[in-house]
XYZ file of C-alpha atoms in Angstrom:
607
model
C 3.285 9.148 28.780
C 6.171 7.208 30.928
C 9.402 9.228 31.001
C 12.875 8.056 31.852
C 15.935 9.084 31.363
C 17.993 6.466 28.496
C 16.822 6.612 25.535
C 16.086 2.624 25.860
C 13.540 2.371 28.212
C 11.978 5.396 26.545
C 11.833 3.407 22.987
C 9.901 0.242 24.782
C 7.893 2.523 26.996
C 6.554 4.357 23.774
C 6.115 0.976 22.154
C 4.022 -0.053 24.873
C 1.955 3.053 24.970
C 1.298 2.427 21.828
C -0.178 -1.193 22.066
C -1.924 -0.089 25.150
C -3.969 2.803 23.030
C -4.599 0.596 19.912
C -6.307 -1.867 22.394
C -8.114 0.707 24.180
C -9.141 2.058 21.451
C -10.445 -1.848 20.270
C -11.834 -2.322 23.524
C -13.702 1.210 22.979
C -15.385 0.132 19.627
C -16.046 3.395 17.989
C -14.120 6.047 16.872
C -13.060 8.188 19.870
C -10.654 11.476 18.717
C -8.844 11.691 22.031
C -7.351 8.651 21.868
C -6.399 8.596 18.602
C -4.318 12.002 18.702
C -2.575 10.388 21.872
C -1.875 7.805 19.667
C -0.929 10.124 17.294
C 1.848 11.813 19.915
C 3.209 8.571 20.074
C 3.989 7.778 16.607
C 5.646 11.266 16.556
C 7.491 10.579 19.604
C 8.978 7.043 17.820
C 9.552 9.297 14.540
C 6.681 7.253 12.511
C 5.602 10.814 11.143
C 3.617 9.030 8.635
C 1.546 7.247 10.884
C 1.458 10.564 13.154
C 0.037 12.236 10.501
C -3.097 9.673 9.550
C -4.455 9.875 13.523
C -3.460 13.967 13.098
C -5.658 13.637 9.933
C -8.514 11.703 11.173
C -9.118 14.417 13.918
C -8.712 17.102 11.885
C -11.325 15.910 9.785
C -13.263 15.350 12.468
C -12.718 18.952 13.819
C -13.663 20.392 10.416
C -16.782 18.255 10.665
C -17.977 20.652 14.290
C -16.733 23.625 12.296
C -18.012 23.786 8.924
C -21.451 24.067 7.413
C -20.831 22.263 4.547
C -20.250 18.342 4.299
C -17.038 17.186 5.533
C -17.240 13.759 5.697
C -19.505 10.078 7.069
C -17.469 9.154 9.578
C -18.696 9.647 12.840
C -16.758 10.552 16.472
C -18.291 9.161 20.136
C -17.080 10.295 23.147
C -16.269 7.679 25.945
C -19.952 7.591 26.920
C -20.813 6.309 23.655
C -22.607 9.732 22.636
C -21.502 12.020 19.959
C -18.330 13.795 20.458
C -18.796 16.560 22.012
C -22.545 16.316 22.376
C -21.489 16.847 26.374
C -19.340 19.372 26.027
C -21.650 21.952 25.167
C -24.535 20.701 27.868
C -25.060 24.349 30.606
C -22.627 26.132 28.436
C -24.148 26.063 25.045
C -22.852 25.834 21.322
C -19.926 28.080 21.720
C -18.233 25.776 24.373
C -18.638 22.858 21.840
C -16.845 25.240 19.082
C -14.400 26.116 21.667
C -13.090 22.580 21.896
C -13.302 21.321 18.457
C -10.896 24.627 17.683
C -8.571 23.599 19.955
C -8.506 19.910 19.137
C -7.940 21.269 15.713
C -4.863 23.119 16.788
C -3.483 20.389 18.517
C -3.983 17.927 15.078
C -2.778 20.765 12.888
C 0.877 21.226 15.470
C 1.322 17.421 14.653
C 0.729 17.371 10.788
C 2.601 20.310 10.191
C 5.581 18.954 12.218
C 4.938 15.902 10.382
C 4.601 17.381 6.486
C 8.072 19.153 7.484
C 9.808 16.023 8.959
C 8.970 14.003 5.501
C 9.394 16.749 3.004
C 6.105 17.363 1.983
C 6.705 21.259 2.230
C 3.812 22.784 0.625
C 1.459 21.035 2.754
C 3.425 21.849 6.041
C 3.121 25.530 4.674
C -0.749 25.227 4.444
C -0.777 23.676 7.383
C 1.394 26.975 8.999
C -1.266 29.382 7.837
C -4.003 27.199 8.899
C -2.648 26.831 12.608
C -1.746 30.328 12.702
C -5.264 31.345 11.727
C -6.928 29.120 14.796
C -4.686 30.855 17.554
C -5.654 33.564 16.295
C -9.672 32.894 16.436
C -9.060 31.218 19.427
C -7.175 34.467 21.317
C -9.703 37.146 19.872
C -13.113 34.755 21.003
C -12.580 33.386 23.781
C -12.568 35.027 27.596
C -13.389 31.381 30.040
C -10.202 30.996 31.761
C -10.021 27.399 31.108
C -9.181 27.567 27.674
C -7.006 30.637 27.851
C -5.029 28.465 30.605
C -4.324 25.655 27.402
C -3.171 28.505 24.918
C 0.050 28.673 25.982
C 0.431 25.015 24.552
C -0.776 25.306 21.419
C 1.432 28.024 20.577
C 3.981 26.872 19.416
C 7.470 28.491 18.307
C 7.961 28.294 14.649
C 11.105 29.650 14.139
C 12.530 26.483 13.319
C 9.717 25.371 10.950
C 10.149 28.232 9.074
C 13.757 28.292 8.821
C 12.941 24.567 7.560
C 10.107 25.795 5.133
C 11.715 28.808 3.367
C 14.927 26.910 2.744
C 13.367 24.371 0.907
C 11.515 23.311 -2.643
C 7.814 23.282 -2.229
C 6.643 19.960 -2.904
C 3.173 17.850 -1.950
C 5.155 14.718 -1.859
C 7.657 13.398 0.957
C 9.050 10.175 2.055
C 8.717 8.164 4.841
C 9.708 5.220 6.944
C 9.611 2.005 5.045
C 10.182 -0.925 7.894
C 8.183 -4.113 9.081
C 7.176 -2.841 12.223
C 8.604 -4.236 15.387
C 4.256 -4.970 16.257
C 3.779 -6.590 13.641
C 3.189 -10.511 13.199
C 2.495 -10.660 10.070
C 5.693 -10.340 7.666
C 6.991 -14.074 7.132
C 10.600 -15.242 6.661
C 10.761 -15.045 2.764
C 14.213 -16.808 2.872
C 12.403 -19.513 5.065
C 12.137 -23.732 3.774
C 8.455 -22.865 4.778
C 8.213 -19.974 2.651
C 9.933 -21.693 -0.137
C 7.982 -24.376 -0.214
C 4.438 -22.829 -0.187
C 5.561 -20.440 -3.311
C 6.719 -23.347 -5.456
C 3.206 -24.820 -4.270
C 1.985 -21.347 -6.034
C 4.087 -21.579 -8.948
C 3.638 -25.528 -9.688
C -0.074 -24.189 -11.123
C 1.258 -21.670 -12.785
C 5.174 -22.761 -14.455
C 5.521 -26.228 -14.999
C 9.363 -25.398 -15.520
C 10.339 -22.895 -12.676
C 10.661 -23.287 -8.634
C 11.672 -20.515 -6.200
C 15.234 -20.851 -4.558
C 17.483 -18.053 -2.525
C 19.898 -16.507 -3.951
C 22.709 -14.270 -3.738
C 22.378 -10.404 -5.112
C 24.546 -7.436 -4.596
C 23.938 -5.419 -1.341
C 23.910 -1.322 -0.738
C 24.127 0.598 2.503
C 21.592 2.930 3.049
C 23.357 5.039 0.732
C 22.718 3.142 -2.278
C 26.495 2.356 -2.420
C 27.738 -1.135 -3.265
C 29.195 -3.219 -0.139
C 30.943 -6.175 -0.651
C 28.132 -7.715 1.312
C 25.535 -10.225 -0.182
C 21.851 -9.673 0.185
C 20.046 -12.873 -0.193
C 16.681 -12.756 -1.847
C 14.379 -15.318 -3.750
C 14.492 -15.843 -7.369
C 13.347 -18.066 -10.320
C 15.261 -20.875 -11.014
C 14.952 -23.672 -14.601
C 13.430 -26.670 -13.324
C 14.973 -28.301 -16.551
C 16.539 -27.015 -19.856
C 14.635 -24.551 -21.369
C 14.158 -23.576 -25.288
C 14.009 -20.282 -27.036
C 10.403 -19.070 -27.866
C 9.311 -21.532 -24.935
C 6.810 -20.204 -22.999
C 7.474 -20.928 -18.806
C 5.101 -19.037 -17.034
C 1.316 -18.215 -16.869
C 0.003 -16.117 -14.262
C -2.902 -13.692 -13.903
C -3.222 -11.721 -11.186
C -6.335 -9.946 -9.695
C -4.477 -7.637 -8.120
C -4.606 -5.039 -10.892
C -5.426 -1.481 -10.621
C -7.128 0.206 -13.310
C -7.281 4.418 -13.998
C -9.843 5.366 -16.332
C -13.680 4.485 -15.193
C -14.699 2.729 -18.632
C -15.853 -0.741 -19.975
C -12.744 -1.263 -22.742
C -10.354 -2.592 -19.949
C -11.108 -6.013 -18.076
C -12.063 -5.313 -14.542
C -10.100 -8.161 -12.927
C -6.943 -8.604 -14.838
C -6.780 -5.267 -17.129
C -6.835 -6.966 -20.144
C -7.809 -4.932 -23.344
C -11.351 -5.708 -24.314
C -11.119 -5.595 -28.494
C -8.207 -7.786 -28.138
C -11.047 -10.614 -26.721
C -13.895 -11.777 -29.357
C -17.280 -10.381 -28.493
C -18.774 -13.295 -27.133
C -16.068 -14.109 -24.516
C -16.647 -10.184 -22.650
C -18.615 -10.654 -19.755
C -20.473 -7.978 -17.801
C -21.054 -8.294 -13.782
C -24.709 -9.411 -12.895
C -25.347 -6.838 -9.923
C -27.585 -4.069 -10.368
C -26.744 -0.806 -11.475
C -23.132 -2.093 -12.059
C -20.827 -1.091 -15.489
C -18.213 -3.499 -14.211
C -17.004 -5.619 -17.811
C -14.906 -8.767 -17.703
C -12.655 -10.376 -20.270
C -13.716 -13.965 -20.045
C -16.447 -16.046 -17.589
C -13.143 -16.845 -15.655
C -12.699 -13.371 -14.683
C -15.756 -13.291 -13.642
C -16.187 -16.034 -12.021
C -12.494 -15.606 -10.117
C -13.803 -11.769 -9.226
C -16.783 -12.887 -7.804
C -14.923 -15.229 -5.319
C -11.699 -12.474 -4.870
C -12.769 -8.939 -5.252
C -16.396 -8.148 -6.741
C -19.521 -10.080 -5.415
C -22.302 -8.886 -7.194
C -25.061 -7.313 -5.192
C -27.860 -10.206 -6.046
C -30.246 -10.716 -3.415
C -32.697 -12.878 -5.491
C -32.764 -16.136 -6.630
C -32.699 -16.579 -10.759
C -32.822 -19.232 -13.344
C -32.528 -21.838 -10.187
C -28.843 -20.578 -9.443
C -28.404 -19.324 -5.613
C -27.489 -15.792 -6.053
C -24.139 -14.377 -4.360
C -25.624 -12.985 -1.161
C -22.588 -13.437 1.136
C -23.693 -17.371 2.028
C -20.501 -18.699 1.707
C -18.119 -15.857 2.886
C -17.588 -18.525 5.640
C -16.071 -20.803 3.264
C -13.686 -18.427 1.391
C -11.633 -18.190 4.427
C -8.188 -20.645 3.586
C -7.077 -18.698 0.292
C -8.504 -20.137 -2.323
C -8.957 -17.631 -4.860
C -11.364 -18.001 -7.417
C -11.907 -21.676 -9.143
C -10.392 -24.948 -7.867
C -7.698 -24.706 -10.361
C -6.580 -20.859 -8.771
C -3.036 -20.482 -6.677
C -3.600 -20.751 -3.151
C -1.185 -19.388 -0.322
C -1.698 -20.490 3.315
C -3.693 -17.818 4.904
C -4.454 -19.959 8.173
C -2.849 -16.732 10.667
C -5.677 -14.209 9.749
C -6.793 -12.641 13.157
C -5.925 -16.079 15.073
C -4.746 -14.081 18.150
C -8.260 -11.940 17.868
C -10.320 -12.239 21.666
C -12.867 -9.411 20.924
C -15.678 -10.399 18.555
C -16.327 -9.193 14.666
C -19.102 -8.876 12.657
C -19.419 -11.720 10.501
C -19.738 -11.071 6.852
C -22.877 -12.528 7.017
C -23.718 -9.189 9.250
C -22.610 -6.863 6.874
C -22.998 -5.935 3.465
C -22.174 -8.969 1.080
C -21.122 -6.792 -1.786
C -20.327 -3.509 -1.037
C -18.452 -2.463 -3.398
C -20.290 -3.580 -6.730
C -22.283 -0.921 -8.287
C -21.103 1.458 -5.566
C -20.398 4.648 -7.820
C -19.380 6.830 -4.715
C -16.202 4.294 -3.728
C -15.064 3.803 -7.711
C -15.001 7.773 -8.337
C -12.333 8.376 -5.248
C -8.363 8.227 -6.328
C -9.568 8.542 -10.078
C -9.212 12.028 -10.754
C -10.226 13.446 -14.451
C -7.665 15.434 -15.212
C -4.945 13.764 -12.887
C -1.409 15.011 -12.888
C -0.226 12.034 -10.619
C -1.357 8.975 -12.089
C 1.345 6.751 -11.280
C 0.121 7.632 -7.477
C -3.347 7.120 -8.484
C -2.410 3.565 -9.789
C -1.089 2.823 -6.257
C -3.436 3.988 -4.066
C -6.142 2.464 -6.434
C -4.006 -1.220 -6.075
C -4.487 -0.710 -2.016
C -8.223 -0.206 -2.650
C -8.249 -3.393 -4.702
C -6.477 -4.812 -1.498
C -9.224 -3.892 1.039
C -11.970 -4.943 -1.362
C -10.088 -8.387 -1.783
C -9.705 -8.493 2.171
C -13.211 -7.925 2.754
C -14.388 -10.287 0.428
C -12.140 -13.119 1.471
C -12.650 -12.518 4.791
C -8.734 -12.946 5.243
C -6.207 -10.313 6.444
C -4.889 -8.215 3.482
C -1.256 -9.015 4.514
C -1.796 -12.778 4.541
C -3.390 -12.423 1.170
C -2.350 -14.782 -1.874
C -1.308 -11.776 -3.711
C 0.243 -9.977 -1.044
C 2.065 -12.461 1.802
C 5.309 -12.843 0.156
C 5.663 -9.643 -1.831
C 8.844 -7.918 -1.616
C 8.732 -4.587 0.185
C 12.626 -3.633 -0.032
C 12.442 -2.880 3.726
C 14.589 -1.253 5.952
C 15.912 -2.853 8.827
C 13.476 -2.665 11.792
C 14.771 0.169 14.218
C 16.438 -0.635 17.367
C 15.883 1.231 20.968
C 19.018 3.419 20.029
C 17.412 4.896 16.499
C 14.856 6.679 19.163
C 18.145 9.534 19.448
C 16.010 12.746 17.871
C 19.058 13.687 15.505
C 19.371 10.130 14.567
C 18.300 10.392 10.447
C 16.247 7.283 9.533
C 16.584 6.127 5.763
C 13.306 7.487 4.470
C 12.594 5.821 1.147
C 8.789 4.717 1.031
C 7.085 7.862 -1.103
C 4.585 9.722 0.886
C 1.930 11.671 -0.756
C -0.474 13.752 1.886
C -3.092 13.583 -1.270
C -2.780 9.586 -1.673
C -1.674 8.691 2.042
C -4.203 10.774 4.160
C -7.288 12.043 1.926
C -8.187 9.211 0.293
C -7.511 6.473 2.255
C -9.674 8.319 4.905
C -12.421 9.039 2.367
C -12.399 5.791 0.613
C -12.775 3.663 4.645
C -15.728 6.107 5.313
C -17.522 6.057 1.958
C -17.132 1.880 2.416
C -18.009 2.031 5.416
C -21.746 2.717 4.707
C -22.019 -0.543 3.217
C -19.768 -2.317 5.454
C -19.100 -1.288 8.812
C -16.159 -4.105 8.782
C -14.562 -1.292 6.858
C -15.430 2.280 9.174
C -12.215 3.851 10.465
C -11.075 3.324 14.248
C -13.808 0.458 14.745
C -12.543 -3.118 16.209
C -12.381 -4.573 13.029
C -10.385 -2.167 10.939
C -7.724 -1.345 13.374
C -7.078 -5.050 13.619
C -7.110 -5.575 9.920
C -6.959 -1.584 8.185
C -4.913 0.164 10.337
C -2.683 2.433 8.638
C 0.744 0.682 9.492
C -0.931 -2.130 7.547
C -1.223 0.180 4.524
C 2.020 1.761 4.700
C 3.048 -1.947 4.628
C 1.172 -2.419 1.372
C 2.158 0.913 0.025
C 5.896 -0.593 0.349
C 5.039 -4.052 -1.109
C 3.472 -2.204 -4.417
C 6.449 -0.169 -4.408
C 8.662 -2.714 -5.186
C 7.098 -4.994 -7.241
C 4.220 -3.175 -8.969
C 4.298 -2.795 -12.797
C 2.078 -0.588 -15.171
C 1.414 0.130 -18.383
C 0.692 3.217 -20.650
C -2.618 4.694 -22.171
C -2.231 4.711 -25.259
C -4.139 8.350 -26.064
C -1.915 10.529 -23.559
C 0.701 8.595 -22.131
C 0.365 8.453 -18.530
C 0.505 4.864 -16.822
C -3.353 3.420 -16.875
C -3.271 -0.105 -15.718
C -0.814 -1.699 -12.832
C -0.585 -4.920 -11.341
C 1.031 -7.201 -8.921
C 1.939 -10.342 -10.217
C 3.108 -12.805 -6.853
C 4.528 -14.921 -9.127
C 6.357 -12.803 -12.355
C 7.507 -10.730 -9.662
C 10.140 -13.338 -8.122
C 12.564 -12.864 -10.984
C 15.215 -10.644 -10.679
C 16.297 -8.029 -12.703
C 19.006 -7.973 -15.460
C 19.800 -5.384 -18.081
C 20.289 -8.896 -19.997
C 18.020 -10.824 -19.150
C 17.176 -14.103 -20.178
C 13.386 -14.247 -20.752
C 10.822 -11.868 -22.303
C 7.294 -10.770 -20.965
C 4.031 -9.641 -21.933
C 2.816 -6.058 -20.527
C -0.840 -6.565 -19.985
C -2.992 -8.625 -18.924
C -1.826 -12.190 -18.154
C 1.715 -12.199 -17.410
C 3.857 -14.748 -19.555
C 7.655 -15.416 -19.544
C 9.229 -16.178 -22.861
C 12.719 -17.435 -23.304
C 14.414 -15.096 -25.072
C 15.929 -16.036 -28.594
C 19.662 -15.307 -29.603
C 18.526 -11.923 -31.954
C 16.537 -10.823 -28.503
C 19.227 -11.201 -26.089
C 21.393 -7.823 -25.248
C 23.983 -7.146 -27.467
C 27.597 -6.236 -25.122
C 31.057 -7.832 -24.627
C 30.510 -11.238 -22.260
C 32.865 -11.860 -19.805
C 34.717 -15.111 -19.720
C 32.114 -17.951 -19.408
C 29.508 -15.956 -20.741
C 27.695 -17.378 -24.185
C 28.964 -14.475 -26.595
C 24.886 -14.238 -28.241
C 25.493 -16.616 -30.794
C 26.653 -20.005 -29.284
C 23.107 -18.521 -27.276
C 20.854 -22.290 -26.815
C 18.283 -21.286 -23.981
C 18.601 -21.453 -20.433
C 19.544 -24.540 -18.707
C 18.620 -26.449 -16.134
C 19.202 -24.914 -12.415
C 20.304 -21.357 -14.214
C 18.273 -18.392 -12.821
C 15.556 -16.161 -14.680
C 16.244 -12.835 -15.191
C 13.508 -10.457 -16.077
C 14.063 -6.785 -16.350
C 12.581 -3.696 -14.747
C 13.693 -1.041 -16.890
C 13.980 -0.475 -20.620
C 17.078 -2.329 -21.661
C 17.719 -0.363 -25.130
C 18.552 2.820 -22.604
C 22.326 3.443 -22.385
C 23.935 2.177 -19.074
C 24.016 5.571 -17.093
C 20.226 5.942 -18.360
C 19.201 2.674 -17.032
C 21.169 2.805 -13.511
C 19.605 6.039 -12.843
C 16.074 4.807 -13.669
C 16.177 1.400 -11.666
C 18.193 3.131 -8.661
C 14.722 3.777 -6.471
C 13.774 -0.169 -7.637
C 17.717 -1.940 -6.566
C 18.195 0.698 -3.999
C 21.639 1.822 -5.543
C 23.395 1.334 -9.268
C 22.794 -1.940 -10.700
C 25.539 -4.343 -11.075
C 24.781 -7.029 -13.324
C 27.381 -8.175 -15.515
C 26.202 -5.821 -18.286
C 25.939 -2.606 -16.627
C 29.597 -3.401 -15.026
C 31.185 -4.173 -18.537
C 29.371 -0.900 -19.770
C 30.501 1.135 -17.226
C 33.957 0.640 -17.054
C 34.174 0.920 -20.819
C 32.070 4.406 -20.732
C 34.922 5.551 -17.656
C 37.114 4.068 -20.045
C 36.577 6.711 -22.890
């Protein structure tokens, strides 16, 4: 790895080193465990211990694969030859060489997720990790006697002191944060302030609000901090097209991108809708064999077939051509579903690609209807983190969208202008080891590493578009493009409660509900499942506080007029102000300072 001595060249040199892998590893084609821990080094050098700790994770696997007798996991490693990783190594020396290596490989994947697990906070996984790494020097000192191992030992030990000074100072927790940027690579985050970007979401919303457009507008700023500046931060919002009524209904949007908990038939596949609340004879159930998948409506169907959820028909009935991947071709443009459906220009997907793809005519054209092993991962039975299920299931609803479209899942209809609440992207100075980045995206080594890996490798056996490290899914999967995701849900995701225990069972992302802001009086009213609706909000429904001066006082209360803004709300706004400030402070990024929670406040310092 280049070395100098500023810390500038040193942050473009890693950047570099970094492009030069990923398209090594491209031009490679198959999943080769070398370069990706390099790669991994990297990311740990330019403090991206998240994506450190996916490559770390991938070889470990891999590692654990040569070690164990029992099934690790599908995916499969090649060495540079194109043969099985380390299929060579062992050739004149026998098995024990080959064991010899994958230890230390292991060693070397377990120094970087450790370091990684303690850099983000996810402490009780940096401790297993500890004992794990430990345990290998250990095997690896008492085993081995060729001299050109024992000559690498001295690397792999590493002093600890300062990870355990770290590790027994601190709350054991599996969860962490990370780095939540648009990284400086990538090309695929658009100017959401932009008169382009403006003008294809009101393109959106004219199908679904006949009385709303999208304009940019002022909201309060925080510093990193979450403390008010008098800065502006200027986002997009939801703006009356013309006067609006009480009870009047101004927007009608369902959304596909909806992640469902529980594996049963009462919910609505595509848009979570609750199936006794639809007569009999509108629930639809999907056509491909051995599949349980239910829809609300011939719509949903219809719109999943096109989106998310092909059915796996290879025959020819009643006369109708059967889905059999035919006209993946066509999908590619973002049209989503029937002629009527939303459509956001999708056009940059790959345009910069030179190596060829398989075509999804190549691979599997439904491979994830009626595919039992892929709907079982992230849906635990007994869960006690279902509001990270919800997410992690909303990414896999992502990659099964992307595959199906054919169209990268950040230039999605569903996804391309989604909020993220990003930090700024890092400059060559933020390379300074003691300089702190603002970690804020939750990290969960579960959620993060685990699945994701298990749920690309499972998919991957009926679509190699899909299998970790290849061509194809470091151009359009690679984990920076999740974490991306992971941020987008994160800020804009919404879910709703089973109604038997409790815990959050359905979430969604909603491109177009989403672009209102947030007030703890807020002017319309929405309904929680299914398709989204705005509602303006009659006098008796409006918040009940002490207007300033210009403000309606609730009963001189008309509707909303024309060029006012929407205001949703993301928090429950019967919840007294301290209550509700502390519950949307992850959401706003510091206290929340409309008009109500100011008046509120003062009064409660006030008394």
């Amino acid at each position: 790895m280049p070395d100098s001595g500023t810390a500038e060249p040193d942050f473009f040199q890693l950047l570099l080193h970094r492009e030069w892998l990923t398209e090594k590893m491209i031009w490679h084609g198959k999943c080769y465990p070398d370069f990706i821990l390099q790669r991994a080094r990297v990311y740990q050098a330019l403090q991206y211990h998240d994506l450190a700790a996916f490559d770390a994770y991938t070889v470990y696997t891999l590692c654990q694969k040569e070690l164990s007798d029992e099934f690790v996991t599908d995916l499969v490693a090649h060495d540079l030859d194109g043969r099985p990783w380390l299929e060579s190594t062992g050739e004149g020396f026998g098995n024990e060489r080959r064991i010899h290596t994958a230890r230390y490989e292991k060693l070397r994947a377990l120094a970087i997720l450790m370091r990684c697990f303690v850099q983000m906070g996810a402490t009780a996984d940096a401790v297993k990790m500890r004992q794990e790494l430990r345990e290998e020097v250990s095997v690896l000192k008492n085993t081995n006697s060729d001299d050109w191992l024992s000559t690498k030992l001295p690397y792999t030990e590493l002093d600890m002191n300062d990870i355990d000074r770290v590790l027994y100072a601190s709350t054991m927790s599996h969860f962490g944060q990370s780095r939540r940027e648009v990284y400086s690579w990538s090309s695929y985050e658009p100017d959401r302030n932009s008169t382009d970007s403006v003008v294809e979401l009101n393109k959106y919303l004219s199908v679904i609000s006949s009385s709303l457009e999208a304009k940019v507008t002022a909201l309060p700023a925080f510093d990193t901090l979450g403390n008010a500046t008098e800065d502006k931060s200027y986002q997009l919002g939801l703006f009356a097209k013309t006067d609006l009524q009480p009870r009047q209904e101004v927007l009608n949007e369902k959304s596909l991108l909806t992640a469902i908990r529980p594996l049963e038939d009462a919910i609505c596949d595509a848009c979570g809708q609750e199936l006794e609340e639809i007569p009999f004879e509108d629930v639809r159930q999907c056509d491909g064999d051995d599949c349980d998948v239910t829809f609300c409506s011939q719509e949903c169907k219809d719109r999943a077939a096109k989106e998310y959820h092909r059915p796996n028909i290879d025959e020819e009935e009643d006369g109708d051509v059967a889905w059999n991947g035919e006209d993946a071709e066509d999908d590619i443009g973002g049209t989503s579903g029937d002629e009527h459906a939303p459509s956001i220009d999708t056009t940059n997907y790959e345009d910069q690609n030179t190596q060829e793809e398989p075509s999804p005519l190549e691979t599997s054209s439904a491979p994830i209807c009626g595919n039992t092993d892929l709907s079982t991962i992230g849906r635990p039975t007994n869960t006690t983190t279902p509001e990270w299920d919800l997410y992690f299931l909303l990414l896999t609803r992502t990659i099964a969208m992307s595959l199906t479209q054919s169209i990268h899942p950040l230039s999605l209809p569903s996804t391309k202008y989604l909020w993220g609440d990003f930090n700024p992207t890092p400059t060559p100075t933020t390379l300074d080891p003691h300089h702190k980045h603002h970690l804020t995206l939750p990290f969960s080594p579960l959620h993060n590493l685990q699945y994701t890996l298990d749920y690309f490798t499972t998919l991957s056996l009926s679509d190699p578009r899909a299998t970790p490290y290849s061509p194809h899914w470091l151009r359009t999967f690679d984990f920076w493009i999740l974490q991306t995701l992971f941020a987008k849900f994160r800020g804009v995701a919404n879910a709703t409660q089973s109604t038997f225990d409790g815990k959050p069972e359905i979430a969604s992302v909603h491109p177009g509900w989403c672009l209102a802001n947030h007030s703890c009086d807020p002017n319309v009213r929405w309904t929680p499942k299914g398709t989204r609706k705005f509602f303006v909000r009659t006098r008796e429904e409006r918040a009940e506080y002490k207007r300033g001066e210009g403000g309606d006082d609730g009963d001189e209360w008309t509707g909303i007029k024309a060029g006012e803004e929407i205001f949703s709300h993301y928090t429950d706004i019967r919840l007294p102000v301290q209550e509700r400030r502390e519950r949307l402070k992850e959401v706003l990024g510091g206290d929340c300072r409309c008009e109500r929670c100011v008046v509120e406040s003062r009064d409660v310092a006030g008394h």
